Coordinates of C-alpha atoms in Angstrom, one line a residue:
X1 CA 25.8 93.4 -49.7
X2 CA 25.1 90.7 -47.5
X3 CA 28.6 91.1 -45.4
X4 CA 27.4 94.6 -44.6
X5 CA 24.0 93.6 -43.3
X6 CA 26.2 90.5 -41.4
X7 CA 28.4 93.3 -40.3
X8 CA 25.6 95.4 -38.8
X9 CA 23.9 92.5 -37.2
X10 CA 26.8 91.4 -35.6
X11 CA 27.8 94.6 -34.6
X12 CA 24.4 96.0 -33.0
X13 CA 23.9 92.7 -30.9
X14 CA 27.0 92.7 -29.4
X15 CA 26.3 96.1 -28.0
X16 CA 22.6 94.5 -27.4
X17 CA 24.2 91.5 -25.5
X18 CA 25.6 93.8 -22.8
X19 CA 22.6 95.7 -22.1
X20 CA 20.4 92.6 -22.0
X21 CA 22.3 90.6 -20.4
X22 CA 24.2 92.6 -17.7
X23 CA 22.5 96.5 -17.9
X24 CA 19.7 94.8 -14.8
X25 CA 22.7 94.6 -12.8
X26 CA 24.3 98.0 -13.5
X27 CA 20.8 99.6 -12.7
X28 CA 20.7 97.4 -9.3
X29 CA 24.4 98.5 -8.7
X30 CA 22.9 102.0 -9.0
X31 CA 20.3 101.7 -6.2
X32 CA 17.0 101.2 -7.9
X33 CA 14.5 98.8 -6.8
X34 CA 13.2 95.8 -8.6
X35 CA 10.3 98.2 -10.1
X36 CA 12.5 101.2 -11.1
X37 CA 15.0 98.6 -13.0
X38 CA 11.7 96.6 -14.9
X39 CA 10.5 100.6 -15.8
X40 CA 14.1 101.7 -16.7
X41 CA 14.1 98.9 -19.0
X42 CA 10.7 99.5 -20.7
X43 CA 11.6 102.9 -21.9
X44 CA 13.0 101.5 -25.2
X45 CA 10.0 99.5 -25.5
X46 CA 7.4 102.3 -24.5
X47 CA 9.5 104.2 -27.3
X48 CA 9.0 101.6 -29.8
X49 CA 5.1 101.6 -29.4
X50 CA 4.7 104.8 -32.0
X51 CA 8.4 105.7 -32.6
X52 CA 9.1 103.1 -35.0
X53 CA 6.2 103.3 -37.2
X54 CA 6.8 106.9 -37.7
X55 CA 10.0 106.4 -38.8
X56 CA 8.9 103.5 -41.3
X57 CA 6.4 105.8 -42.6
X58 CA 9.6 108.3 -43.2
X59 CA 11.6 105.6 -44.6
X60 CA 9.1 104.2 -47.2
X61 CA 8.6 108.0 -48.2
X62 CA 12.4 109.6 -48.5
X63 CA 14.4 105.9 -49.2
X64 CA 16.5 107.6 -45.9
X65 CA 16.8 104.1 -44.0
X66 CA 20.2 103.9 -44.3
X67 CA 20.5 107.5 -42.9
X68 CA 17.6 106.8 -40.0
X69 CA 19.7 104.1 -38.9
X70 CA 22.6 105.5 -38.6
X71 CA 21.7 108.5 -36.6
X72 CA 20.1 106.1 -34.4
X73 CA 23.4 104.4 -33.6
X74 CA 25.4 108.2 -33.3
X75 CA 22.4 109.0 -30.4
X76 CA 22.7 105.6 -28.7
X77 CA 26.8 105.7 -28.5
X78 CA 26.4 109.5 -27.2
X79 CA 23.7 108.5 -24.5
X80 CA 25.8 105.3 -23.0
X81 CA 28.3 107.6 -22.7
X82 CA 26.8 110.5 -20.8
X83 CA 25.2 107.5 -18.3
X84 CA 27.7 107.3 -16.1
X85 CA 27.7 111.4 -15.1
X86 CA 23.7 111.8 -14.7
X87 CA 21.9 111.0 -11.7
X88 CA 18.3 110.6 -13.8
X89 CA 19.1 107.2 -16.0
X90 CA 15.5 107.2 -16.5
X91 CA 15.9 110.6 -19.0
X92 CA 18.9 109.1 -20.8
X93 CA 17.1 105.7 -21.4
X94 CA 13.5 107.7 -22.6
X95 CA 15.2 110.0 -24.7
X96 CA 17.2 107.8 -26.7
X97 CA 14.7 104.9 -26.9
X98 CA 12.6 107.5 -29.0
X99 CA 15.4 108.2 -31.4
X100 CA 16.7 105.0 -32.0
X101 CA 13.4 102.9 -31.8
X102 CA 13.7 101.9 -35.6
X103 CA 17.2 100.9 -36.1
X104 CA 16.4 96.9 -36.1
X105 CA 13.4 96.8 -38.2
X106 CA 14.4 99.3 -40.7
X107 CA 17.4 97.1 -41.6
X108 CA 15.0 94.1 -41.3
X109 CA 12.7 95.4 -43.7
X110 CA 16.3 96.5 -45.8
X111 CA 17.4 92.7 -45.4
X112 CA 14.2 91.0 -46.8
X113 CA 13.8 93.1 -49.2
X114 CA 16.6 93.0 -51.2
X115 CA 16.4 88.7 -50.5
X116 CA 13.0 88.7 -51.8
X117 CA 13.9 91.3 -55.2
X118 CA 16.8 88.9 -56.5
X119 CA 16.5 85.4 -58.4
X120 CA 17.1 82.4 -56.8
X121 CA 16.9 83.4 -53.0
X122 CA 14.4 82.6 -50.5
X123 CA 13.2 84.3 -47.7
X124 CA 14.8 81.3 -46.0
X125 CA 18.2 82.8 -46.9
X126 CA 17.9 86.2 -44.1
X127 CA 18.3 83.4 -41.2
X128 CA 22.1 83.2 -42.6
X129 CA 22.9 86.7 -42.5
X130 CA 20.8 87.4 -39.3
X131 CA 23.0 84.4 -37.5
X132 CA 25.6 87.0 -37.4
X133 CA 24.0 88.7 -35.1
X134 CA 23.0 86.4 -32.8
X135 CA 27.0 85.4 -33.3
X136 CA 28.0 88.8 -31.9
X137 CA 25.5 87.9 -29.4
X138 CA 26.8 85.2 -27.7
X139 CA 30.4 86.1 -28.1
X140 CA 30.2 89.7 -26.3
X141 CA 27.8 88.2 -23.3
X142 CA 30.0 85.4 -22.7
X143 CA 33.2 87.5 -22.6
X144 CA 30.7 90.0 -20.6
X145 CA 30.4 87.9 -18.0
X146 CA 34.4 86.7 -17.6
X147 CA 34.8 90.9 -17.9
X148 CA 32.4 91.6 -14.6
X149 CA 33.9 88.6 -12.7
X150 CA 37.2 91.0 -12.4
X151 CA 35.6 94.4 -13.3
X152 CA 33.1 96.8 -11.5
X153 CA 29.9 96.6 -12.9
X154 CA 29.8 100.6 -12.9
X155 CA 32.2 99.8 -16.1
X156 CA 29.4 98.9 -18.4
X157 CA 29.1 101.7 -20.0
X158 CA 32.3 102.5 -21.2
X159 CA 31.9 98.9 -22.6
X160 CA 28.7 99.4 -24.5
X161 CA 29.9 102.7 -26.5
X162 CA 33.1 101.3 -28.4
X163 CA 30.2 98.6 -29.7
X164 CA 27.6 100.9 -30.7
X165 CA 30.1 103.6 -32.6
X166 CA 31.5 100.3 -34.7
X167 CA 28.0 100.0 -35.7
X168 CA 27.5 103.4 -36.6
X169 CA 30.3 102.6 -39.3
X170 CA 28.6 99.3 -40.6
X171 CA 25.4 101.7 -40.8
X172 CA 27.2 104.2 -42.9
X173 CA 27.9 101.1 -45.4
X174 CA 24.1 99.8 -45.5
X175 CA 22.5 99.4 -49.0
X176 CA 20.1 102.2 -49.6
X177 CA 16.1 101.8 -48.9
X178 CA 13.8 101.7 -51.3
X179 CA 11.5 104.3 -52.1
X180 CA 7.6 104.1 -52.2
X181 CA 5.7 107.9 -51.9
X182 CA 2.9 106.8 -54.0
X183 CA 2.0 104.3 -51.4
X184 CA 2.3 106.8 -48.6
X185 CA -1.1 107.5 -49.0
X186 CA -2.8 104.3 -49.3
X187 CA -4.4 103.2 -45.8
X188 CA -3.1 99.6 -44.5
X189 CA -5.8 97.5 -44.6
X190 CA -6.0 95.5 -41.0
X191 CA -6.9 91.9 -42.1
X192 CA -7.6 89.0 -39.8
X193 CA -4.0 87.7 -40.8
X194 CA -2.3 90.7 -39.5
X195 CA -4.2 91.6 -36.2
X196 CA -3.3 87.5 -35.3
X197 CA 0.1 88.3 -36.4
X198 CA 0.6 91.3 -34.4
X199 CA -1.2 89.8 -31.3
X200 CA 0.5 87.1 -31.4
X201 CA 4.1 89.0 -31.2
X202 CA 2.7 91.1 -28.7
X203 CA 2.1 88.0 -26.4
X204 CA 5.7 86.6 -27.3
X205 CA 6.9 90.1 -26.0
X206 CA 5.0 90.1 -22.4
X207 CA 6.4 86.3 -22.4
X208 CA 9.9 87.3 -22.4
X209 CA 9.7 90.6 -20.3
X210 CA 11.2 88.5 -16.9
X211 CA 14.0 86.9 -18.7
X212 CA 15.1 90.5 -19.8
X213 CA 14.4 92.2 -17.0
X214 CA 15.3 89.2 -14.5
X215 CA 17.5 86.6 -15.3
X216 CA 20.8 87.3 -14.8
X217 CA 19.7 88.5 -11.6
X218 CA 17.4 86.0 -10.7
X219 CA 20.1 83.6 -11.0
X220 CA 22.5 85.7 -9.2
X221 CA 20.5 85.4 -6.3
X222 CA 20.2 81.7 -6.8
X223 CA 23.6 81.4 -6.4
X224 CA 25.6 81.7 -9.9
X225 CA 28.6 82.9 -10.4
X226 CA 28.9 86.1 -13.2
X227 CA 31.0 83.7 -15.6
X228 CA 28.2 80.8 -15.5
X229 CA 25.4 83.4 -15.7
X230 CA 27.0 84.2 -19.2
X231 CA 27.9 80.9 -20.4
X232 CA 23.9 80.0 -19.5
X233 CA 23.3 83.6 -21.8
X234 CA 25.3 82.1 -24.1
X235 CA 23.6 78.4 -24.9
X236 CA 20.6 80.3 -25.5
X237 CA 21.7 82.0 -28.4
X238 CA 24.2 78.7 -29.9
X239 CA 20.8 77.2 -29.9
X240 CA 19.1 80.4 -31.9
X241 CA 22.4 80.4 -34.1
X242 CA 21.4 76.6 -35.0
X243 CA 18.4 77.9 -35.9
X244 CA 18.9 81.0 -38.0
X245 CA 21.7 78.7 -40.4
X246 CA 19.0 76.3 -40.9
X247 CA 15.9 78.3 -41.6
X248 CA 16.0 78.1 -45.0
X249 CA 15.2 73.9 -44.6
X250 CA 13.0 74.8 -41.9
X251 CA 11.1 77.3 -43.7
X252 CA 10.5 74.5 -47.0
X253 CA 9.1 72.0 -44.3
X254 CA 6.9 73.9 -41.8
X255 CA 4.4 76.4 -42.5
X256 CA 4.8 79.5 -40.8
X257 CA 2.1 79.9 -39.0
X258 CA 3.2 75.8 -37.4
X259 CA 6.6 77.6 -36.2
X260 CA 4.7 80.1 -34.4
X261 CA 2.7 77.9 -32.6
X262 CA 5.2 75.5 -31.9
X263 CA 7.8 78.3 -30.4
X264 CA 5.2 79.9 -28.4
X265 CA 4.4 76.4 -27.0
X266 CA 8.3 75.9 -26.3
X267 CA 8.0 79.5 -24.4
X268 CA 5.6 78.1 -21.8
X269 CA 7.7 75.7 -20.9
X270 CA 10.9 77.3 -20.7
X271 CA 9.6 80.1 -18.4
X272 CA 8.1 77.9 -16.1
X273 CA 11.3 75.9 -15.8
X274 CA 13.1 79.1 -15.0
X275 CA 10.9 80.6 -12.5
X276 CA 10.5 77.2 -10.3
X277 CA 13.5 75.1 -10.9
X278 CA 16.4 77.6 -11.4
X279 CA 18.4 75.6 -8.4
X280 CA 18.7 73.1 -10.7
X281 CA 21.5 73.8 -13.4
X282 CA 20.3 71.0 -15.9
X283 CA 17.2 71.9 -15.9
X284 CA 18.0 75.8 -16.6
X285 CA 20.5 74.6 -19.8
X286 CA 17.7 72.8 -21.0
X287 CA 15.3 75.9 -20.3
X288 CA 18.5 78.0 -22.3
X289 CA 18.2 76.1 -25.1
X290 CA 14.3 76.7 -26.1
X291 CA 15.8 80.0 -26.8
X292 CA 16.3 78.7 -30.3
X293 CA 12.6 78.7 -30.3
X294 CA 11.2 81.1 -28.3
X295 CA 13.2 83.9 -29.8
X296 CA 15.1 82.4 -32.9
X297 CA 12.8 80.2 -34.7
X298 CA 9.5 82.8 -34.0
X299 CA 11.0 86.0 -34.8
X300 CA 12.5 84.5 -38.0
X301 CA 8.7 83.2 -38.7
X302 CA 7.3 86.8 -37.8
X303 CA 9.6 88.5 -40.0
X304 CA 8.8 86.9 -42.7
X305 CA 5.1 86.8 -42.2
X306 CA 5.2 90.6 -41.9
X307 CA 6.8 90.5 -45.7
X308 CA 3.8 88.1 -46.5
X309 CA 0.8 90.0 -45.1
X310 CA 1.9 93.6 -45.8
X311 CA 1.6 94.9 -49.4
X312 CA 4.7 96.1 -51.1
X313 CA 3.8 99.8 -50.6
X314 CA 4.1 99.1 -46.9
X315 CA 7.2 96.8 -46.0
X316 CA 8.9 99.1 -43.4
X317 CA 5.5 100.3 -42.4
X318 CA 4.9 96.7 -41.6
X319 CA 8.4 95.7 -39.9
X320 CA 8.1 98.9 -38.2
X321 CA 4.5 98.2 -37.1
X322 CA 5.4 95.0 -36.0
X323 CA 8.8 96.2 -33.7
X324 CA 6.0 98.7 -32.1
X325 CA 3.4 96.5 -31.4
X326 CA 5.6 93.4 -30.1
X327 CA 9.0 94.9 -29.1
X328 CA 7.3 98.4 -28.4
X329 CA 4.0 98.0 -26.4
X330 CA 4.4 94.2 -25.6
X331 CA 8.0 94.1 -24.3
X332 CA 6.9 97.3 -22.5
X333 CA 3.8 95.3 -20.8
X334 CA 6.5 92.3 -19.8
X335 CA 8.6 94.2 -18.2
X336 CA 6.0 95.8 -16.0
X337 CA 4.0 93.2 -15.3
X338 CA 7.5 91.4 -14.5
X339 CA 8.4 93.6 -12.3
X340 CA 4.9 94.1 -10.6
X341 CA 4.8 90.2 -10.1
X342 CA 9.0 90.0 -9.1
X343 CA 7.8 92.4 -6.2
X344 CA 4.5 90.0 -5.5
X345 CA 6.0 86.8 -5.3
X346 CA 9.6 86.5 -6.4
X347 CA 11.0 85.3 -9.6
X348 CA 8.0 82.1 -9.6
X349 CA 5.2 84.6 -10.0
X350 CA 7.1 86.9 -12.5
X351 CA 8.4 83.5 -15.1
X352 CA 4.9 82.2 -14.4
X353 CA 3.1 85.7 -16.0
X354 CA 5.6 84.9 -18.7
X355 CA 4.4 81.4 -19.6
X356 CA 0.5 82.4 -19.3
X357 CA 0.9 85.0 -22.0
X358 CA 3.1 82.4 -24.3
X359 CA 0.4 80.0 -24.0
X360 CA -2.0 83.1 -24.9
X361 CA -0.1 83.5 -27.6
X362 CA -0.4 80.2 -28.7
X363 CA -4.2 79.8 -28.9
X364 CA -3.7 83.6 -31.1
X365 CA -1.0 82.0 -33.4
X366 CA -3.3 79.1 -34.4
X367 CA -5.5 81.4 -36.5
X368 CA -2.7 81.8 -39.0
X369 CA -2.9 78.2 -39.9
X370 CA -6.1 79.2 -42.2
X371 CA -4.1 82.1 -43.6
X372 CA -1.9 79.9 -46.2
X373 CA 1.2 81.4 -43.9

């Protein structure tokens, strides 16, 4: 079981890699401003502010996660392959953000589950499996970046849809959801720990909405070359990988609610190293590497908070809630409001709006430390 979920993981961020990493500069090779690329790119998250909870809802009633994701993969490979012969992007990205909006937390909420239903292992234990992702990762954005040093950037596409129909077949081999219809009816109860929770992702989210939207541009235009834009791509996530293979000591030793804190604390940081020092190369590696934090070491935290705070009724309801909230409505917020402040004042002003709302985050996250989490 846990080689398919590896498979899947690695799989699905290989084809995320691409789009995060390199899709800003496929849209820029297509014309649109800095504002049409930042709303472009907030389609999938405006579609995973309701989209995914609707589908958790679905899943905890019918057990169809397995068959939710999949179809989810099918429309994505179909849509990246259409992009390249439609003239409105912004359709093809809205549409299919809608459709596939559940994917990740539905096999998230598939992942922890089954860790948490057998004997001897430990939430602690999903950071091995998840690592493969973040594998597939690195690999396919630093081979993306030696590919667009001697390709056309207008090849993307063709790229991306080999990716995403190899994990339409690691879907297919998923282990089946569990069902719960007679906790379908049961209202979620919104307790103090959950509203931190979910504010606190949603902050993490606006944090990270220049990075997405802006980096690989950003230092572009600084003066990098495509190959060194990946390999900086790249350190991020060896730094997450680190991370994810040793969450189960880290998870013993710090509360969750302490690696919350502490990564959103990192995130300030790191974006403000980005935004005003990006001419300096060691101080962007060093920026890279808080990656392991800002994204590794807090979503790990988050995911298994949501498994913590939600009753058992409600698990994809509460992975799914939480994708909408922070990866629906707050990556959607960071991108615009990076893309608003890009316009503004440049790449300082956008990394800047990124470290205020980490540091916001921060002050939220501290409420969980009288939660027991």
């Amino acid at each position: 079981m846990e080689f398919r979920l590896a498979a899947f993981y690695f799989l699905f961020f290989a084809h995320a890699a691409l789009y995060v990493a390199y899709f800003p500069l496929y849209l820029a090779s297509r014309q649109l401003s800095a504002v049409e690329i930042a709303w472009v790119l907030a389609l999938p998250a405006i579609g995973r502010i309701f989209a995914p909870t609707a589908w958790g809802w679905l899943a905890d009633r019918t057990g169809a996660h397995r068959a939710i994701v999949a179809m989810s993969c099918a429309v994505t490979a179909a849509a990246f392959a259409l992009l390249p012969f439609v003239d409105h992007i912004a359709w093809v990205i809205g549409v299919v953000s809608v459709l596939n909006a559940a994917a990740l937390p539905l096999v998230e909420a598939i992942t922890v589950g089954s860790l948490a239903s057998r004997p001897g292992r430990q939430l602690g234990h999903y950071g091995p499996i998840r690592v493969w992702g973040s594998v597939g990762f690195m690999i396919l954005v630093l081979a993306g970046g030696a590919w667009l040093d001697r390709m056309p950037i207008a090849t993307l596409p063709a790229v991306m849809v080999p990716f995403m129909l190899a994990t339409l077949a690691a879907a297919l081999a998923l282990p089946p959801g569990r069902v719960h219809p007679a906790g379908q009816h049961v209202p979620l109860r919104f307790t103090p720990e959950i509203v931190a929770l979910l504010a606190a992702g949603f902050c993490n989210s606006v944090a990270h909405g220049a990075l997405y939207a802006f980096l690989s541009l950003h230092l572009e235009r600084v003066g990098y070359s495509g190959t060194t834009i990946g390999v900086l791509w790249t350190l991020g996530v060896a730094a997450e990988i680190l991370v994810f293979l040793y969450l189960p000591q880290l998870f013993r030793r710090f509360a969750l609610s302490t690696l919350l804190v502490a990564s959103l604390g990192c995130g300030v940081v790191r974006f403000l190293a980005i935004g005003w020092f990006s001419d300096q190369l060691g101080i962007v590696l060093l920026a890279q590497l808080l990656h392991a934090a800002t994204f590794g070491a807090f979503h790990a935290a988050a995911v298994a908070a949501v498994h913590r705070v939600f009753p058992e009724h409600a698990q994809a309801r509460g992975q799914t809630l939480f994708s909408s909230v922070s990866y629906g409505a707050g990556a959607a917020a960071g991108l615009l409001i990076a893309g608003w402040a890009w316009e503004a004042g440049g790449a300082a002003m956008a990394f800047s709006a990124s470290a205020a709302a980490a540091l916001a985050g921060a002050f939220i996250a501290r409420r969980l430390r009288h939660a027991n989490l």
